[in-house]
Short mmCIF file of C-alpha atoms in Angstrom, two decimals:
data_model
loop_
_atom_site.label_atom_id
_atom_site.label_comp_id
_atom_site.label_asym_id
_atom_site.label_seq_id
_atom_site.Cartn_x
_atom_site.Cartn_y
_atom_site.Cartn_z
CA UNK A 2 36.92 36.03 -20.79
CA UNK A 3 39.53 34.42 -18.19
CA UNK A 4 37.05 34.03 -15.89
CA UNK A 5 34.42 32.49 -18.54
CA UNK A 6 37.61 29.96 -19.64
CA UNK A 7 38.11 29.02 -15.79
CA UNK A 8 33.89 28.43 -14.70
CA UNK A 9 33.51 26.14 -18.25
CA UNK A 10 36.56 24.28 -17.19
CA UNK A 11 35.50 23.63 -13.72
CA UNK A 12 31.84 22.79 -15.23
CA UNK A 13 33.65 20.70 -17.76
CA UNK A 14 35.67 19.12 -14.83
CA UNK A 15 32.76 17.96 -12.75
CA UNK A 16 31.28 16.67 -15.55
CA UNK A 17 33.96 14.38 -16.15
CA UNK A 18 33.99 13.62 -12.57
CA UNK A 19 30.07 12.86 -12.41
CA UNK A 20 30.71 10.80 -15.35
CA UNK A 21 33.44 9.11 -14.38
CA UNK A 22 31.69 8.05 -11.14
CA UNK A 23 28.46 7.11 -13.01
CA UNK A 24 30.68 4.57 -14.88
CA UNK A 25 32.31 2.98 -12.02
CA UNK A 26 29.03 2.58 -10.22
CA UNK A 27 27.73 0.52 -13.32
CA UNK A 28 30.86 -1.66 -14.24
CA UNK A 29 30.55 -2.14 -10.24
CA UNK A 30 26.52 -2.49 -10.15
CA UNK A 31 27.19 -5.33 -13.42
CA UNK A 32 29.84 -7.21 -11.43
CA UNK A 33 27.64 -7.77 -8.57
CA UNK A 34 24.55 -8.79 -11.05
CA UNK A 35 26.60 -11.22 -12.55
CA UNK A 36 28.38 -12.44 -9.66
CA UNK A 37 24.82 -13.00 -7.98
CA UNK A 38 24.14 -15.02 -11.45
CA UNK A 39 26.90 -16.83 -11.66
CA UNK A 40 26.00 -18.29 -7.41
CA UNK A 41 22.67 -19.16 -8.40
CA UNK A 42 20.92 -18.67 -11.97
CA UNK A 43 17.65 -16.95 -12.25
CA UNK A 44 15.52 -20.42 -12.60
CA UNK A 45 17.06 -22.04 -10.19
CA UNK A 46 16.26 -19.19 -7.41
CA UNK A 47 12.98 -18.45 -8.84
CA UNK A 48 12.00 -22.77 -8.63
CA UNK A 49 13.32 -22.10 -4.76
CA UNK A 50 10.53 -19.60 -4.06
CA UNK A 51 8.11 -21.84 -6.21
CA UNK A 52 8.86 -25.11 -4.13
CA UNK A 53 7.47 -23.63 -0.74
CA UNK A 54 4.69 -25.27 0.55
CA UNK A 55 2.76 -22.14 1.49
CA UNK A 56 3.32 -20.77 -2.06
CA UNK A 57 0.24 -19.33 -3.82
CA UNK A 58 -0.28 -18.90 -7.57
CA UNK A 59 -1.37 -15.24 -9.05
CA UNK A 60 -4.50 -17.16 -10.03
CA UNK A 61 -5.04 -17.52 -5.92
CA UNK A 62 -4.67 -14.30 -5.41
CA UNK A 63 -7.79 -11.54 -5.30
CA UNK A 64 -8.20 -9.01 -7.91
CA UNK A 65 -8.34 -6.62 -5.30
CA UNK A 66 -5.41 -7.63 -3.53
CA UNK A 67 -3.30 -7.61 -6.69
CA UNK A 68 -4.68 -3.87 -7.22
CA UNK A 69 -4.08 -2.65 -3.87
CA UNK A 70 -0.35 -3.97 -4.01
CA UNK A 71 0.31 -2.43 -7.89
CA UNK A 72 -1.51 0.87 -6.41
CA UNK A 73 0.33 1.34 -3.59
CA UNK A 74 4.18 -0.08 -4.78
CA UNK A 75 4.29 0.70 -8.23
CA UNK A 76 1.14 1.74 -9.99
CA UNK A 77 3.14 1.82 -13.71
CA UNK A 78 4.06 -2.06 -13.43
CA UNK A 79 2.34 -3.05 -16.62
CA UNK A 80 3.85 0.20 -18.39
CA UNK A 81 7.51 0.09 -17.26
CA UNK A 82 10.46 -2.43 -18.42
CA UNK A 83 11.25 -3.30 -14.68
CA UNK A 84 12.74 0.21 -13.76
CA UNK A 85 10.48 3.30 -13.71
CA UNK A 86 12.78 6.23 -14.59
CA UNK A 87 9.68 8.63 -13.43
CA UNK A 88 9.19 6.77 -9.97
CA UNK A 89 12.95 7.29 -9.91
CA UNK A 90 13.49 10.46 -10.67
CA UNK A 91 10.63 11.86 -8.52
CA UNK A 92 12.33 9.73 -5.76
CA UNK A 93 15.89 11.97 -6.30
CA UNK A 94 14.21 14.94 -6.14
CA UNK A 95 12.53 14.15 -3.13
CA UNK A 96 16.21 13.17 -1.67
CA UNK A 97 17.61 15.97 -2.58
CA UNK A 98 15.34 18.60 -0.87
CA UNK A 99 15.74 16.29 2.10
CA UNK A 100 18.84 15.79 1.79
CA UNK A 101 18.78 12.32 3.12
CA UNK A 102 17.65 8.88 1.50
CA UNK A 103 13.90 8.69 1.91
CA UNK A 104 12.71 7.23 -1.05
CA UNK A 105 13.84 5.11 -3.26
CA UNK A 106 11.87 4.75 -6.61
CA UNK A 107 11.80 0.68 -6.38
CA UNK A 108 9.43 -1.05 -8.70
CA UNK A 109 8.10 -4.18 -7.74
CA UNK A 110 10.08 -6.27 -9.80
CA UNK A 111 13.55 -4.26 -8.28
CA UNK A 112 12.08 -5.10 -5.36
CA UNK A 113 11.97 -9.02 -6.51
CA UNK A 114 15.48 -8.44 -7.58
CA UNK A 115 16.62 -7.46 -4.06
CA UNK A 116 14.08 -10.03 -2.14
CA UNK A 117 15.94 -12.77 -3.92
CA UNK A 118 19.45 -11.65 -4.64
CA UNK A 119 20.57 -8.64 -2.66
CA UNK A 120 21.00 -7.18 0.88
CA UNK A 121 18.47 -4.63 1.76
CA UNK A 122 20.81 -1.95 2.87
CA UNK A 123 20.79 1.50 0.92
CA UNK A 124 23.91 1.09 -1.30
CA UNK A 125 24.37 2.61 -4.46
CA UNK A 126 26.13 -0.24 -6.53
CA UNK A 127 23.50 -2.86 -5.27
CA UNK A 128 20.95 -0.52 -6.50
CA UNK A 129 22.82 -0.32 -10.00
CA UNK A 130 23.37 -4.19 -9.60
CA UNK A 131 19.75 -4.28 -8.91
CA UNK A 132 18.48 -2.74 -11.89
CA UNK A 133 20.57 -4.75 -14.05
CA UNK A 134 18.39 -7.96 -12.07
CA UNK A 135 15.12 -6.32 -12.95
CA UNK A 136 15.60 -5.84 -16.53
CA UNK A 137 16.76 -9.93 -16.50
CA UNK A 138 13.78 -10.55 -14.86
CA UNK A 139 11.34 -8.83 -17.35
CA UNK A 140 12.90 -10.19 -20.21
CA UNK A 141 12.29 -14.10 -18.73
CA UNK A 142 8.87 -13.50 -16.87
CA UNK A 143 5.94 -12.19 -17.45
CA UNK A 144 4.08 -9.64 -15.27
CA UNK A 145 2.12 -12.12 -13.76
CA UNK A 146 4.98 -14.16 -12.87
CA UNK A 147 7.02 -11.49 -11.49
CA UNK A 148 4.48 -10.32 -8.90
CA UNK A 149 3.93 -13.60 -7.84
CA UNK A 150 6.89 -14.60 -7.17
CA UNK A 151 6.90 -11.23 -5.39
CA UNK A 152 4.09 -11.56 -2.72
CA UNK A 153 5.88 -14.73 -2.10
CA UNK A 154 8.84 -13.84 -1.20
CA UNK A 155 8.29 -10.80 0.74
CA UNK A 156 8.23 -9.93 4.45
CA UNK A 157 4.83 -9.01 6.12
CA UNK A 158 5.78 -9.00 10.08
CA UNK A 159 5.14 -11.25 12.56
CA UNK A 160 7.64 -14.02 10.89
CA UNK A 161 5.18 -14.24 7.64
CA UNK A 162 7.78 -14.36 4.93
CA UNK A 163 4.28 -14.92 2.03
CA UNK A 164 1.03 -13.56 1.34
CA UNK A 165 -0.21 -17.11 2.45
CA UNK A 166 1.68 -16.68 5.74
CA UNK A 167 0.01 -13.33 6.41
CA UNK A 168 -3.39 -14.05 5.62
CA UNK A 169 -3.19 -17.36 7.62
CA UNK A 170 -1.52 -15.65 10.46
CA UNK A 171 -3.26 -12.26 10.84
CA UNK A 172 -6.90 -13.10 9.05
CA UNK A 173 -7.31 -17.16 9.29
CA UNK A 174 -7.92 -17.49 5.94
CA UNK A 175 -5.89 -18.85 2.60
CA UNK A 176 -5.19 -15.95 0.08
CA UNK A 177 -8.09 -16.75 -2.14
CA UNK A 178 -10.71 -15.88 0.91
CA UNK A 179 -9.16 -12.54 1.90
CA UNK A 180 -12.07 -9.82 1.84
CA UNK A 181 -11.69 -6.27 -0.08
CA UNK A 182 -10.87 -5.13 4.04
CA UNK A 183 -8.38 -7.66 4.71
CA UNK A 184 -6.85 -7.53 0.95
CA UNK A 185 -6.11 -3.44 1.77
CA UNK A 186 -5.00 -3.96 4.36
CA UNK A 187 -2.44 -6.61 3.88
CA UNK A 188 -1.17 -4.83 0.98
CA UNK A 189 0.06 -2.00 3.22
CA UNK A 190 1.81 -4.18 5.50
CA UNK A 191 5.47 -4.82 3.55
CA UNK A 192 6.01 -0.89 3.27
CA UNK A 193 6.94 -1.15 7.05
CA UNK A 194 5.97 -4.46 8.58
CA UNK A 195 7.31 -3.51 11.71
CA UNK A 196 5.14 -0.23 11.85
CA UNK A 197 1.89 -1.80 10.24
CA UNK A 198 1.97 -4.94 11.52
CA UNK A 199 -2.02 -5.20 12.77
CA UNK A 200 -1.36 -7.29 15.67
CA UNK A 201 1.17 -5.16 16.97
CA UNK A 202 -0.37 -1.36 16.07
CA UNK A 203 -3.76 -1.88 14.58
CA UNK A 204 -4.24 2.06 14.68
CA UNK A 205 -1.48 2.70 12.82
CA UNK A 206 -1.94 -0.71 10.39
CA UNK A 207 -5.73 1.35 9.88
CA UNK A 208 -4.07 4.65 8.66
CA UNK A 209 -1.64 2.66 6.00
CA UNK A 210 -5.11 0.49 4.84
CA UNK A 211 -6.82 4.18 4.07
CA UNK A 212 -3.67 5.68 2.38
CA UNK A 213 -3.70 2.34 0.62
CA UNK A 214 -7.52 2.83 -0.78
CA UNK A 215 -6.75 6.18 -1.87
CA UNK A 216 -4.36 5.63 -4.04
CA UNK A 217 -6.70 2.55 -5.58
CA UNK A 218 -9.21 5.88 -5.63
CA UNK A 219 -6.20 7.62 -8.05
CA UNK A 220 -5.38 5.36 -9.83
CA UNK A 221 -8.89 4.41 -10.79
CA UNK A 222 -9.10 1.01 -9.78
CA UNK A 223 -12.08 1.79 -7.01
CA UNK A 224 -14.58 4.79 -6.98
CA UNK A 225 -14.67 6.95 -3.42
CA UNK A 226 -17.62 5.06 -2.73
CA UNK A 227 -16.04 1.52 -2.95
CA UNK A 228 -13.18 2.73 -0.47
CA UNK A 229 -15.91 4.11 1.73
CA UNK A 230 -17.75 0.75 1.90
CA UNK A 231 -14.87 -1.24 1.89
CA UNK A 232 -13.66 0.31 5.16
CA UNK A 233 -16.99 0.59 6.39
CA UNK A 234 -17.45 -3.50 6.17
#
């Protein structure tokens, strides 16, 4: 029984540790959302993306661009608030059996959230501070908003810092004139624009464009088929 009385104490213990830490990380996470506020509100930074000359409209953008992006970044967008607690805890597990930070769960409009407000380094309270950002976000944008503002303010390599950038730079064409190829492939870019930048490793930007098209295959938003012909163009 003594040794029953000790383990539930040390469970209890860590508990209150875990908790404890949880806590702090929020109270931190909400003084850096608020602090990020309070240097520039939410309208004001989101009119600074909108007053670039280069910046294109969700209307601009091809349906099958939009898909590609949802697909392959966050294919629950129109279900979730602006945090997926799936996509996130899929993302721990994943971190835990290696041990090391490889995934991080982001939905597009965290993403948005960091893009606009935050460093992109792996810390924990900017993540908490983060989601606090997305859940402004959703409650003051709609969808369509949020992803716009999202392909515009996003980094595609090769100093494109906008979907309009990229397509200009890597395709020679405005947004609305990408192809199903070039759409694909452009929304596999910002995963790693230094690795899939096409101008820089084509054979590697080709391998992101086909795990790209099958997730639009799983998620329903092409048939095999349509990623067959779409590659084959």
């Amino acid at each position: 029984m003594k040794v029953l009385r000790i383990v539930r104490n040390v469970v209890l213990l860590v508990l209150a540790v875990c908790f404890c830490a949880v806590m702090a990380l929020c109270v931190l996470g909400w003084q850096m959302y608020t602090q990020a506020l309070e240097a520039m509100p939410l309208d004001q930074k989101v009119r600074q993306v909108q007053s670039q000359e280069s910046y294109t409209t969700f209307e601009e953008l091809p349906d099958t661009y939009v898909e590609a992006v949802i697909a392959a970044e966050d294919h629950r967008f129109y279900q979730h608030p602006g945090v997926d607690v799936i996509a996130i805890g899929r993302a721990l597990v994943n971190d835990i059996k290696a041990m090391s930070y490889v995934e991080g769960g982001s939905t597009i409009t965290q993403q948005l959230a960091k893009n606009l407000y935050f460093t992109q380094e792996k810390e924990l309270v900017r993540k908490v501070a983060e989601v606090f950002m997305a859940f402004h976000m959703e409650a003051n944008y709609s969808k369509e908003e949020i992803f716009e503002l999202y392909v515009n303010s996003i980094y595609f390599g090769s100093g494109c810092y906008d979907v309009a950038s990229a397509s200009q730079s890597y395709f020679g064409v405005e947004p609305a004139q990408m192809t199903p190829d070039q759409c694909t492939l452009l929304a596999g870019i910002p995963n790693a624009p230094s690795v899939y930048d096409p101008t820089v490793n084509p054979d590697l930007a080709s391998q992101r464009q086909r795990q790209v098209l099958q997730l639009m295959v799983k998620y329903e938003y092409l048939t095999a088929t349509e990623a067959v012909d779409i590659l084959a163009a």
